[in-house]
Coordinates of C-alpha atoms in Angstrom, one line a residue:
X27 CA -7.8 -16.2 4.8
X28 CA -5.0 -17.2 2.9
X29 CA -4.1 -15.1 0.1
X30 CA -3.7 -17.6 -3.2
X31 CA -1.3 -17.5 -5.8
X32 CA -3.2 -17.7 -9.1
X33 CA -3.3 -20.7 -10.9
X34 CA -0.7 -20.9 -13.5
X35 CA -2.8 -21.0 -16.2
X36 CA -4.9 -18.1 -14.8
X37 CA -1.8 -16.0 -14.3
X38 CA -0.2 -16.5 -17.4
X39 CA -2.8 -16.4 -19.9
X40 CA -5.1 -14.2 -18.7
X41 CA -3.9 -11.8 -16.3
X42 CA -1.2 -11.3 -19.4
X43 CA -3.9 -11.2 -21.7
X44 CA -5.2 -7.5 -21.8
X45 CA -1.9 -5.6 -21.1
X46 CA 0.2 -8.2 -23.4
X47 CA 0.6 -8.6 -26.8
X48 CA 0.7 -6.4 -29.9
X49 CA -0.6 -3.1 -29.7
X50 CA 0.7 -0.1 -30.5
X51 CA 1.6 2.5 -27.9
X52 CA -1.2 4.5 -26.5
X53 CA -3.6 1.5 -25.8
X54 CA -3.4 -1.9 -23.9
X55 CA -2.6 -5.0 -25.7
X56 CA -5.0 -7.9 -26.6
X57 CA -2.2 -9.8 -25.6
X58 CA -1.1 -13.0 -27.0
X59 CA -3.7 -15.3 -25.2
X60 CA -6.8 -14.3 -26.5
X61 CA -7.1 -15.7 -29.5
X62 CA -10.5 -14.1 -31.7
X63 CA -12.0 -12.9 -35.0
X64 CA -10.3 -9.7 -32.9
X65 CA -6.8 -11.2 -33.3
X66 CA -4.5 -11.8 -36.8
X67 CA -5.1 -8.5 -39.1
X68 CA -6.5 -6.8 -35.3
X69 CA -3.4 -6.7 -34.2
X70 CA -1.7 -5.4 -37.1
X71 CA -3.8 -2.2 -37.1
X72 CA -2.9 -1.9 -33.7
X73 CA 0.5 -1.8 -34.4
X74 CA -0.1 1.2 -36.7
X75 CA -2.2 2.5 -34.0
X76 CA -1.6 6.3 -32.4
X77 CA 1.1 6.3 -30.1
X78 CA 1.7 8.0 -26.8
X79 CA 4.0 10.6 -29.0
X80 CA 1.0 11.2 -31.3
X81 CA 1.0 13.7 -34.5
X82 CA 2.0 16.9 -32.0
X83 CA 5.2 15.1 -30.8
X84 CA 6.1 13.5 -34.5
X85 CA 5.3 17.2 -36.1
X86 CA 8.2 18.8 -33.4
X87 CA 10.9 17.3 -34.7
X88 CA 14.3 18.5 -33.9
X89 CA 15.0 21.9 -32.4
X90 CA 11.6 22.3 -31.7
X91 CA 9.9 21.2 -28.6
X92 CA 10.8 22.1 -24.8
X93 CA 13.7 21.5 -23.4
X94 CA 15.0 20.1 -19.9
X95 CA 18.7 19.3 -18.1
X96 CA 19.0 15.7 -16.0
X97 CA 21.8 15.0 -14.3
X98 CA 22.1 12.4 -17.5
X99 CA 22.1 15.2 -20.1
X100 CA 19.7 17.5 -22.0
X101 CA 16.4 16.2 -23.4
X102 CA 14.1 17.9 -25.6
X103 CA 10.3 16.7 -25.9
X104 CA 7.3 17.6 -28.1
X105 CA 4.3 19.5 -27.5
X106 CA 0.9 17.7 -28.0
X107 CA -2.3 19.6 -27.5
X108 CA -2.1 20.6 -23.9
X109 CA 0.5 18.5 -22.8
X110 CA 4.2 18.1 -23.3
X111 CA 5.9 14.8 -23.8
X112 CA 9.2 13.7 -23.1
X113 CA 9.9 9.8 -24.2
X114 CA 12.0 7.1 -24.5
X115 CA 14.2 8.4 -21.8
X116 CA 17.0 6.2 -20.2
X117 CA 16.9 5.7 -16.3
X118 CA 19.5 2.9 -16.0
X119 CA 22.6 1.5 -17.8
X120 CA 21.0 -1.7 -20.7
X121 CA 21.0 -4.8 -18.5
X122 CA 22.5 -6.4 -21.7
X123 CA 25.4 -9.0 -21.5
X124 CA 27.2 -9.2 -18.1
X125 CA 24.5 -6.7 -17.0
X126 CA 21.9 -9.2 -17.4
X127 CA 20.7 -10.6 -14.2
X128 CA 22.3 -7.4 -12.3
X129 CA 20.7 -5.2 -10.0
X130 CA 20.0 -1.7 -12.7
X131 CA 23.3 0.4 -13.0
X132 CA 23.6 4.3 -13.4
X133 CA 22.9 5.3 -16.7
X134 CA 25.7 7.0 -18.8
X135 CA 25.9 10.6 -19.5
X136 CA 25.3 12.1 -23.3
X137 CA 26.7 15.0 -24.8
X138 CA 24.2 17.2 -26.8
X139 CA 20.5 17.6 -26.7
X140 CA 18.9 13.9 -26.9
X141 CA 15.4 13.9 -28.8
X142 CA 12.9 12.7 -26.6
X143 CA 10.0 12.4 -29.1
X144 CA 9.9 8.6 -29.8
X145 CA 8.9 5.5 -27.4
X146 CA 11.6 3.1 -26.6
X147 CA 11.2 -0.5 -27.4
X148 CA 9.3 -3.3 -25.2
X149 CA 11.1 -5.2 -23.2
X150 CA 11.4 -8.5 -24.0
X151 CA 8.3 -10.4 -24.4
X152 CA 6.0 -12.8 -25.8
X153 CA 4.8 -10.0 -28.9
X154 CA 5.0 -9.3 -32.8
X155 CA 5.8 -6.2 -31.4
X156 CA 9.7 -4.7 -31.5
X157 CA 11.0 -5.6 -28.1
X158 CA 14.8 -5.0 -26.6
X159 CA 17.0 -6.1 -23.6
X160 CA 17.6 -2.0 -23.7
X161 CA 14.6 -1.6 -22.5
X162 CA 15.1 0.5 -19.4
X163 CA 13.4 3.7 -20.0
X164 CA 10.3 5.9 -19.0
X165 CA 8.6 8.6 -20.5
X166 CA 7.1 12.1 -18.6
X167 CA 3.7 13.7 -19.5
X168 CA 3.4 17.3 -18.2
X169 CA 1.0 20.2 -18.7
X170 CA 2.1 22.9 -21.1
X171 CA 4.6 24.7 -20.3
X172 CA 5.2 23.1 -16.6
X173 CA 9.1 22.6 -16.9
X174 CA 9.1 26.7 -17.2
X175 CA 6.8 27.2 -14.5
X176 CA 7.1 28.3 -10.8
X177 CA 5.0 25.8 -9.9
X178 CA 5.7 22.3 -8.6
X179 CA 3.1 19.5 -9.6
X180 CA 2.6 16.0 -7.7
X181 CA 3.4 13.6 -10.1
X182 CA 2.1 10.2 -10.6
X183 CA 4.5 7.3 -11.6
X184 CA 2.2 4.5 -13.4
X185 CA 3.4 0.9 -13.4
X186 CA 2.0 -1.4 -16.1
X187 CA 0.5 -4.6 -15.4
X188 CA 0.8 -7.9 -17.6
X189 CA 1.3 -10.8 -15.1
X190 CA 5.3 -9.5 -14.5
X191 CA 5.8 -11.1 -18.4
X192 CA 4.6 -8.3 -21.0
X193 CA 3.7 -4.9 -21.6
X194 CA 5.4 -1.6 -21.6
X195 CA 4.9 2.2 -19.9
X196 CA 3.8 3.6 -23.3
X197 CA 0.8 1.6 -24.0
X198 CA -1.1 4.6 -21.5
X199 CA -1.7 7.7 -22.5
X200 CA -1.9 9.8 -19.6
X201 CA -3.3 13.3 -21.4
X202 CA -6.3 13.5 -18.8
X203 CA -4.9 13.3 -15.6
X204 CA -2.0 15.6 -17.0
X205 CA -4.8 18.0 -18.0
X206 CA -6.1 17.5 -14.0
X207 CA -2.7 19.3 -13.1
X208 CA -0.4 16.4 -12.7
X209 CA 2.7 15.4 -13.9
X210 CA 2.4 11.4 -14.8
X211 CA 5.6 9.0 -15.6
X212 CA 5.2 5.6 -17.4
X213 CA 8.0 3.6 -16.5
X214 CA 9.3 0.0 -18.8
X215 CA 11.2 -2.4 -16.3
X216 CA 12.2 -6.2 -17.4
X217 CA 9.5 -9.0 -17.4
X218 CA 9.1 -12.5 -17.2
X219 CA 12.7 -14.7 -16.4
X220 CA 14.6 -11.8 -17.5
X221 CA 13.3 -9.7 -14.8
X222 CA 12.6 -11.9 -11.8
X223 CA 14.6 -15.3 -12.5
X224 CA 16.0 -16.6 -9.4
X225 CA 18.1 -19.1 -10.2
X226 CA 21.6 -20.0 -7.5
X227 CA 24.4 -19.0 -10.2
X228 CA 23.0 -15.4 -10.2
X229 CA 22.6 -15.0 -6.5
X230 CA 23.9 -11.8 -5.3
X231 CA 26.5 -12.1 -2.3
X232 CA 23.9 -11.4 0.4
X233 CA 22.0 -14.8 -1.3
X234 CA 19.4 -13.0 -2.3
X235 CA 18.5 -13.5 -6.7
X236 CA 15.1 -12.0 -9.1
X237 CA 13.0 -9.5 -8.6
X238 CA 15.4 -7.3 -11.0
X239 CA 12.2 -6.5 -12.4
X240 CA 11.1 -4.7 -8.4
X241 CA 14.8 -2.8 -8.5
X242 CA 13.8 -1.4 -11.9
X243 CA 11.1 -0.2 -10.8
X244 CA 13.1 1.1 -7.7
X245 CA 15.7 2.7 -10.6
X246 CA 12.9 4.5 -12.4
X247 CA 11.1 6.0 -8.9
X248 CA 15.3 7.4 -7.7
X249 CA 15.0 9.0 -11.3
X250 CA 12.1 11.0 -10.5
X251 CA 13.4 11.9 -7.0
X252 CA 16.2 13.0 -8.7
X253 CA 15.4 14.8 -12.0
X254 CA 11.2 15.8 -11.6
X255 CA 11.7 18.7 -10.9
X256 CA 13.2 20.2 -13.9
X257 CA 9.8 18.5 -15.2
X258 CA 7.5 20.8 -13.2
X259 CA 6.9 18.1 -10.7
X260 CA 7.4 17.7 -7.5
X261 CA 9.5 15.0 -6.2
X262 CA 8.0 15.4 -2.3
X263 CA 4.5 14.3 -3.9
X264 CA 5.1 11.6 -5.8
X265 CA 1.8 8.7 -6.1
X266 CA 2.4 4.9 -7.1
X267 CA -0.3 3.4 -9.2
X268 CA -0.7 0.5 -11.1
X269 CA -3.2 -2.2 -12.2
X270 CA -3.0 -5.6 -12.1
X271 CA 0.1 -7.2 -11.9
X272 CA 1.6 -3.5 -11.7
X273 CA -1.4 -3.1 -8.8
X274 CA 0.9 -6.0 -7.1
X275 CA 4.4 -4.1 -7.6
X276 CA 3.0 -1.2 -6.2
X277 CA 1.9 -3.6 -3.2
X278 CA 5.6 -5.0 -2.9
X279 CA 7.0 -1.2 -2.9
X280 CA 5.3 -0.5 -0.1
X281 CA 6.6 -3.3 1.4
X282 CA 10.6 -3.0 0.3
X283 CA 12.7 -1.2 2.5
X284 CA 14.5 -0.2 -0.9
X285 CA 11.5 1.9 -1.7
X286 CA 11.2 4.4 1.2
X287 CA 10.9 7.5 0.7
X288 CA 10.6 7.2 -3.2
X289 CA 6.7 8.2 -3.1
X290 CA 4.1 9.3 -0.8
X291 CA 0.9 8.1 -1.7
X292 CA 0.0 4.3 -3.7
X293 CA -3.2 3.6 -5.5
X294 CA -3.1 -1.0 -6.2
X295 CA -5.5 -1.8 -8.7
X296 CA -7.0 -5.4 -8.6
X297 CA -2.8 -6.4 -7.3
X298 CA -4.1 -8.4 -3.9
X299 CA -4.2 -11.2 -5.7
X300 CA -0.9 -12.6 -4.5
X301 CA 0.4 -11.5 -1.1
X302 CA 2.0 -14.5 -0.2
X303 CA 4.9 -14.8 -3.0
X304 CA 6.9 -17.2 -3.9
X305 CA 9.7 -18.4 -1.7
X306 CA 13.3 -17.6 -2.4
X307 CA 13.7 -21.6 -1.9
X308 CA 10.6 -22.2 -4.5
X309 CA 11.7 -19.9 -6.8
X310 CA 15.2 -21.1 -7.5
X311 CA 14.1 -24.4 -7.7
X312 CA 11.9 -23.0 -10.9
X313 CA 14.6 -20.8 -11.9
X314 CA 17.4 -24.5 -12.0
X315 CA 14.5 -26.0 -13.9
X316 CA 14.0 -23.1 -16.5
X317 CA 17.7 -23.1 -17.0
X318 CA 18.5 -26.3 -17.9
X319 CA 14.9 -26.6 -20.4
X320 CA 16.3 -23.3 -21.9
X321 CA 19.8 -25.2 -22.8
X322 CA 22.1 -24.5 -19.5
X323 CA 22.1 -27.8 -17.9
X324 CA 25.3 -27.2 -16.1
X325 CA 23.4 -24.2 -14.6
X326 CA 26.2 -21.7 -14.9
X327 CA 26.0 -17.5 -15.0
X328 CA 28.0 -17.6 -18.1
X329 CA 25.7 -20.1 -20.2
X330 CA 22.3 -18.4 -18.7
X331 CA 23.8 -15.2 -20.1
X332 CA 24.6 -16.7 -23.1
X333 CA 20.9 -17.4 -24.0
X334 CA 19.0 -15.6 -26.6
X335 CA 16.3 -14.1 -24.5
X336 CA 13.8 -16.1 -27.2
X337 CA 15.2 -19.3 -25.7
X338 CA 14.1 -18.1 -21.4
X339 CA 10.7 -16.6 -23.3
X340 CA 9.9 -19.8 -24.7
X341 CA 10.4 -22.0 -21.4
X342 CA 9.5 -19.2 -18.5
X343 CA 5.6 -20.0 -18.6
X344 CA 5.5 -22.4 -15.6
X345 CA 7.7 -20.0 -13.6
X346 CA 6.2 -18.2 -10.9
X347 CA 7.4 -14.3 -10.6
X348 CA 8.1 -12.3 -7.7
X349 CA 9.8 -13.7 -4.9
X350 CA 10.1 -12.8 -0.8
X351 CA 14.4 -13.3 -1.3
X352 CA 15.4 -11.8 1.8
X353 CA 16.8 -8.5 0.6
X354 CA 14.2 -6.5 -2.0
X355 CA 11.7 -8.0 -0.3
X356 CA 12.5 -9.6 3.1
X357 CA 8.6 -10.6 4.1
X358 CA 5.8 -11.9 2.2
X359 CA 3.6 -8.9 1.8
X360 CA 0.3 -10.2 3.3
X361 CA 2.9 -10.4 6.7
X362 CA 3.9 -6.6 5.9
X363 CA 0.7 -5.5 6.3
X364 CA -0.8 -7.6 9.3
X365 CA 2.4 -6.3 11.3
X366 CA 2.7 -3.1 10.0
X367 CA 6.3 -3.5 8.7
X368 CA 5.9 -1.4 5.3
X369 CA 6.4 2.1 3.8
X370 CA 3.3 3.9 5.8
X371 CA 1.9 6.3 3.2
X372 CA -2.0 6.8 2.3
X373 CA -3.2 4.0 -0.2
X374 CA -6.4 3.7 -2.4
X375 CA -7.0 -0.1 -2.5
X376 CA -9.9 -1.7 -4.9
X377 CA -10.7 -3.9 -7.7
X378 CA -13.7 -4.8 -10.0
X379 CA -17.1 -6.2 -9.5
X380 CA -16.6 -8.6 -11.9
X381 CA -12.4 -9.6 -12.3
X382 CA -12.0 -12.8 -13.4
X383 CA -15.1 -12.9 -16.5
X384 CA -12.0 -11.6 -18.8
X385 CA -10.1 -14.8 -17.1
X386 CA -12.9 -17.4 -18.0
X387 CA -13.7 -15.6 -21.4
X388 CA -9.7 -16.1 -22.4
X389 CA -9.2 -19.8 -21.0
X390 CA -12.4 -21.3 -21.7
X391 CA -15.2 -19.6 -24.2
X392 CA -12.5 -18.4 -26.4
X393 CA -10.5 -21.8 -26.6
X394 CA -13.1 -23.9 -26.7
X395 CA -13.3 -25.5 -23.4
X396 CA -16.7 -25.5 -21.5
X397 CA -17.5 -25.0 -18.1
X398 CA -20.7 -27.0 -17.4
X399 CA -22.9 -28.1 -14.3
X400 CA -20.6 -31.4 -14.4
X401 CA -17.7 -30.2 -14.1
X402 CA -17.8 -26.9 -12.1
X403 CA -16.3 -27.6 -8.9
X404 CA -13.4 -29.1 -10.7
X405 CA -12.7 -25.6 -12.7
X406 CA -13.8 -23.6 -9.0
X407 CA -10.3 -25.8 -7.8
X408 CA -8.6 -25.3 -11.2
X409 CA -9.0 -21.7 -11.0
X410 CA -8.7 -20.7 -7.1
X411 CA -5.9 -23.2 -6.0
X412 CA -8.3 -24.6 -3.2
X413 CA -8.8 -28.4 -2.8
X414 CA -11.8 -30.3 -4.6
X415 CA -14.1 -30.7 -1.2
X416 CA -13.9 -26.4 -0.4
X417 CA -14.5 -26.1 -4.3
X418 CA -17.4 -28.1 -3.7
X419 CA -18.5 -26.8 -0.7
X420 CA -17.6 -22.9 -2.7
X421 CA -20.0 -24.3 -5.5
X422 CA -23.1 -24.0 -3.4
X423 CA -22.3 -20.3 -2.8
X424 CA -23.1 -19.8 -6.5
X425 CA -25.8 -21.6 -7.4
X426 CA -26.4 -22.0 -11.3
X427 CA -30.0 -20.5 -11.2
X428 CA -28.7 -17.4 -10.0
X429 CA -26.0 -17.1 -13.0
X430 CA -26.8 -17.2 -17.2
X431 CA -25.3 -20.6 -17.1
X432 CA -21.9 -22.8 -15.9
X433 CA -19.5 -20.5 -16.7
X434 CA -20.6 -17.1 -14.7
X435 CA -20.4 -18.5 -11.6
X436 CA -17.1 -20.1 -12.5
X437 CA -16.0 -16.2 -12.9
X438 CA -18.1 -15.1 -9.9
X439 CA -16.1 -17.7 -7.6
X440 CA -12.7 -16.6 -8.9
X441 CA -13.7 -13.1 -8.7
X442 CA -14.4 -13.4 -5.0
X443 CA -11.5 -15.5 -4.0
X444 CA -8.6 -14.1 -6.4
X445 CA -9.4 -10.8 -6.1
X446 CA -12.5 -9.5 -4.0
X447 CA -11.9 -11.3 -0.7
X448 CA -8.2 -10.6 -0.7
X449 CA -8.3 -6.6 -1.9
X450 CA -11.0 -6.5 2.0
X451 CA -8.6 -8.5 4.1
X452 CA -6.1 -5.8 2.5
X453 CA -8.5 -2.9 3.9
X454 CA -7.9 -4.4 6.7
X455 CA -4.9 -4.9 7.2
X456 CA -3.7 -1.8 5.6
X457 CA -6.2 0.7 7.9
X458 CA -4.8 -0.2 11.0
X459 CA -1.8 2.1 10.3
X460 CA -2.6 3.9 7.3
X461 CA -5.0 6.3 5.4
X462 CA -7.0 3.8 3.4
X463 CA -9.5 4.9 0.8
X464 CA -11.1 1.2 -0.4
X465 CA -13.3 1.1 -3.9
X466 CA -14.7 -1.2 -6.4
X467 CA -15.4 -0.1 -10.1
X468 CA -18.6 -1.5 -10.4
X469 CA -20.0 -0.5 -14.3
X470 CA -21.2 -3.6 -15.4
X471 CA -21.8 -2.1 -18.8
X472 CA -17.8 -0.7 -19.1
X473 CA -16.9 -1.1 -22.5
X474 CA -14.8 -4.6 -23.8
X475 CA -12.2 -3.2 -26.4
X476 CA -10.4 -6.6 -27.1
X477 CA -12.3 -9.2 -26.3
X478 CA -15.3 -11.1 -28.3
X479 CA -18.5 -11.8 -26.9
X480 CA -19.0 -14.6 -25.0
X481 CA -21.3 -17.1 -23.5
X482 CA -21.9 -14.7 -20.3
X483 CA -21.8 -10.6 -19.9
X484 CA -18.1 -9.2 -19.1
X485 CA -19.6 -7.0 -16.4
X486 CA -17.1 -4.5 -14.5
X487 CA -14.2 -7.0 -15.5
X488 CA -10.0 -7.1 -14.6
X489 CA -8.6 -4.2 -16.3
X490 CA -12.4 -2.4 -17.9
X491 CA -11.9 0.6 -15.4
X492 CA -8.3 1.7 -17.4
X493 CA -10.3 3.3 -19.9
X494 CA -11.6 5.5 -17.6
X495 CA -8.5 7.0 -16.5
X496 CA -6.6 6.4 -19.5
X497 CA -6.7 7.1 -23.2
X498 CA -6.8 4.1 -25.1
X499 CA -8.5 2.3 -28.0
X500 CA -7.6 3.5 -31.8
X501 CA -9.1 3.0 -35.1
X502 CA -9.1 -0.9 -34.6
X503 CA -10.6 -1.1 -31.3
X504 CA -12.2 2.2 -30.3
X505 CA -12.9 3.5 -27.2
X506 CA -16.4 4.8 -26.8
X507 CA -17.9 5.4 -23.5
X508 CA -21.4 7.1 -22.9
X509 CA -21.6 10.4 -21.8
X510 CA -22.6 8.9 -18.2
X511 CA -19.4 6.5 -18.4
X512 CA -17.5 10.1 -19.2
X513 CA -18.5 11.4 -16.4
X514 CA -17.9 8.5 -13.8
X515 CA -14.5 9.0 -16.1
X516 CA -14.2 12.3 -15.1
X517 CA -14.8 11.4 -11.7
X518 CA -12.9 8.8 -11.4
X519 CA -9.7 11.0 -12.5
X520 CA -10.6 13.5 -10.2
X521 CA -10.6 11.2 -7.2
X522 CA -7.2 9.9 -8.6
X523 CA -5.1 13.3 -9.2
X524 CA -6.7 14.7 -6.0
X525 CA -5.1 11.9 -4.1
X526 CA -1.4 12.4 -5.8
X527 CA -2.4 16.3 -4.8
X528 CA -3.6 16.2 -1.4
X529 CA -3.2 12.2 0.0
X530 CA -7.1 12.5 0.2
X531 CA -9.0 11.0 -2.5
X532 CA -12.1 13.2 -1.8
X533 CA -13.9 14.8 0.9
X534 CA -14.9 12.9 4.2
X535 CA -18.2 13.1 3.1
X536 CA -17.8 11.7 0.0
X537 CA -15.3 9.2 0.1
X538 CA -14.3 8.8 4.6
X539 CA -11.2 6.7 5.1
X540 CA -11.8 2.8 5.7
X541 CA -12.2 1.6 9.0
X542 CA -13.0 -1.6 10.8
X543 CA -15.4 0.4 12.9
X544 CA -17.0 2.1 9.4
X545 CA -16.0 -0.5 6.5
X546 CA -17.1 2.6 4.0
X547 CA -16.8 0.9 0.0
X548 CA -16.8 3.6 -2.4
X549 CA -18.8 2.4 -5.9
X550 CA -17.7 3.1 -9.0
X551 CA -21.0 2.6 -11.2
X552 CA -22.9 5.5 -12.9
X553 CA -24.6 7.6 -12.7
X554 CA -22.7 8.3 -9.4
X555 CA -20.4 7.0 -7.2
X556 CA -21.7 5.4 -4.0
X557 CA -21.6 3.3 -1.2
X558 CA -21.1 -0.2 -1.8
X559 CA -23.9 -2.1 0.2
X560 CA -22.2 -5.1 1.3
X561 CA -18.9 -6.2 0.3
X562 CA -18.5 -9.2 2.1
X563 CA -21.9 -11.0 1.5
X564 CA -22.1 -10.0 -1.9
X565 CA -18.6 -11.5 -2.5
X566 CA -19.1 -14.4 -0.3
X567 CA -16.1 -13.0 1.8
X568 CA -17.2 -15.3 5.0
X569 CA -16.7 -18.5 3.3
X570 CA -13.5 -17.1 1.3
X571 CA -11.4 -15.3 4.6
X572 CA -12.3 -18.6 6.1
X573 CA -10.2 -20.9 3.5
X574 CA -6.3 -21.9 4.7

């Protein structure tokens, strides 16, 4: 099957939509493309919202909370409840000025105890939130007490998804897989053109340009190697995560020779959505186009650094992020896998029942644009990048009577072919050398925080199963899950930290590694976790793995 590249307008409005935006810390954006009654004085409140630090962490102050020595300095943190809190700290030098467009440098030494009590600021991004080019830092979420103790924790580094354009590390709060035993980093690296321009002026000497965003992510991973274990954690058992977009970075680690031996375990959220990447070729041809709408038409270093980064936000929409450029990443990732030419740790590899209903909800219901019987296979091509007579024949996979009207099977089709389809060829692919634990969250009644009702049910959609593992929602846009959605929660985090513990997700019984022989789908869908029936039919994989 070939592995698509979302639409533009899918991947810039809506896979940016949830994680984008204007929220405070300690919950995901609405982001800036879902426009709603939810929206305006919404977002406000979310930007008074509770953050990561919380009351515990703003009551330390200085002189107050624990203490820990990096090879950078001292920091001291805050104690929260059961957990402490260490944030805002720097893991690389600001790639500000002639360090924009620069692979991350070391970060400089202070003198003194630095108060690590506050979140840093956003990198730059489409947001009414406060954003900054000095945005490289990560914060570190331990039990009580942890830095003191003998023991040493796995640790689990979470990488934030918004399309590769917005978001930040603090918008998760991480207080119940902590309280599972774990130590768990959020990490902020650069987005959008900042972070993965390519462009021929900024080529480095081996040729290859972008994916600073990737080496940030790199920087932040060396930190931990370095400096977790004054933490409490343990820098032999260290698990990649991430959802989304962040669900495809941890995909490209695993790929990038840069990224061995930086973790042992990787858990990609709905990221198999685009394994191919965008040429080096391609993307420089975007990045020459970007620079001269921005106001660089002679195409030179010096003028692109010159740019406000208000003038690249305003133009990068078209441009398509992450890039195979020879050196970061040398293959596509799809032929990674298939030849078995990646970082071979255990991975957990899923997605949801129902992705791409938050993708039709943000670029259709909720601007006004309908889907109808007429013009269905047009939006199936629109949406999945296929041409208009496989959009036709896809069509008759998902016949209107079987879906409330036009618009669900619109979202079933781009569910199966985005995200469903590709995340099995990836169980695939991925089993043949590795420990592979596949899953789809499946609660079709998950909770939508940000998003209005629409014309069709949400069902298990991109991004529902966060709240499960995360703490999110605030006075604005609560989170409130049943008791039986707690305990699938609790469940869910179980599965998770026991998998940065042990590389095992669960007993064999429960959860047995994926094989082409035994194709075992764990469920995610109360009351319990099962077995997911059929993957392939349900999801129409045979007509999908079958599309060039």
């Amino acid at each position: 099957m070939r592995t698509r590249r979302l639409a533009v307008a899918l991947t810039a409005v809506a896979l940016g939509g949830i994680m984008g935006g204007t929220a405070a810390a300690g919950q995901p954006d609405p982001g800036p493309s879902a426009p709603s009654d939810r929206g305006g004085a919404a977002a406000a409140e979310l930007d008074r919202g509770p953050s990561a630090a919380s009351d515990g962490a703003a009551a330390a102050g200085p002189g107050r909370g624990p203490v820990v020595v990096t090879d950078a300095g001292v920091l001291r943190g805050a104690t929260s409840g059961t957990t402490d809190r260490f944030l805002g700290i720097p893991y690389a030098a600001p790639p500000v000025g002639e360090l924009r467009w620069r692979p991350p440098g070391p970060v400089a030494r202070w003198q003194g105890v630095r108060e690590a009590t506050r979140l840093s600021p956003r990198c730059p991004q489409n947001t009414t939130a406060a954003t900054s080019e000095d945005c490289l830092f990560l914060n570190v979420h331990t039990p009580k007490g942890a830095a003191r103790g003998r023991d040493r924790l796995p640790v689990m580094v979470y990488i934030h998804g918004g399309a590769l354009t917005s978001g930040m590390g603090g918008n998760y709060d991480p207080t119940a897989l902590v309280e599972n035993g774990t130590v768990v980093v959020t990490i902020n690296y650069r987005l959008g053109a900042l972070g993965f321009l390519a462009h021929p002026a900024l080529a480095a000497a081996d040729g290859s340009a972008g994916n600073y965003g990737l080496m940030d992510q790199q920087a932040a991973l060396r930190w931990v190697q370095r400096n977790i274990g004054s933490f409490g954690g343990s820098p032999d058992r260290v698990t990649i995560f991430g959802e989304s977009a962040g669900g495809l970075s941890v995909l490209a680690h695993l790929a990038s020779p840069g990224s061995a031996g930086l973790f042992s375990a990787a858990v990609n959220q709905s990221g198999a959505y685009n394994l191919r990447l965008q040429s080096l070729a391609d993307a420089k041809a975007d990045g020459g186009a970007l620079s001269a709408a921005a106001g660089c038409p002679d195409q030179t270093a010096e003028c692109l650094r010159s740019l406000p980064a208000s003038a690249l936000l305003a133009k990068q929409q078209p441009i398509g992020f992450l890039q195979t450029d020879g050196a970061v990443l040398p293959t596509s990732l799809d032929k990674a896998f298939r030849s078995g030419e990646f970082n071979r740790v255990p991975v957990v590899n899923g997605s949801t029942s129902d992705e791409s209903t938050f993708f039709v909800a943000t670029n259709y219901d909720m601007v006004g644009r309908r889907v109808t019987a007429e013009n269905l296979v047009a939006e199936i091509s629109a949406m999945t990048g296929v041409p208009a007579e496989t959009a036709k024949r896809a069509a008759q996979l998902y016949p209107l009577a079987d879906y409330p009207n036009p618009a669900a099977a619109l979202a079933a089709a781009a569910t199966d072919a985005t995200f469903a389809c590709p995340a099995l060829e990836l169980d695939g692919w991925l089993s043949r050398w590795v420990p592979t634990y596949a899953y789809e969250f499946a609660d079709r009644e998950a909770p939508q925080l940000y998003l209005p009702p629409v014309s069709f049910p949400y069902g298990a959609s991109h991004a529902s199963e966060l709240q499960y593992l995360f703490g999110i929602g605030n006075a604005a846009f609560p989170a409130r899950l049943t008791a039986e959605q707690e305990r699938l929660a609790a469940t869910m985090r179980g599965h998770w930290t026991a998998f940065a513990t042990t590389g095992r997700p669960a007993s064999a019984a429960v959860w047995p590694a994926y094989t082409a022989a035994r194709p075992h789908m764990l469920s995610y869908a109360p009351p319990t976790p099962g077995r997911v029936a059929d993957f392939p039919a349900a999801h129409r994989c045979g007509f999908w793995s079958a599309v060039d």
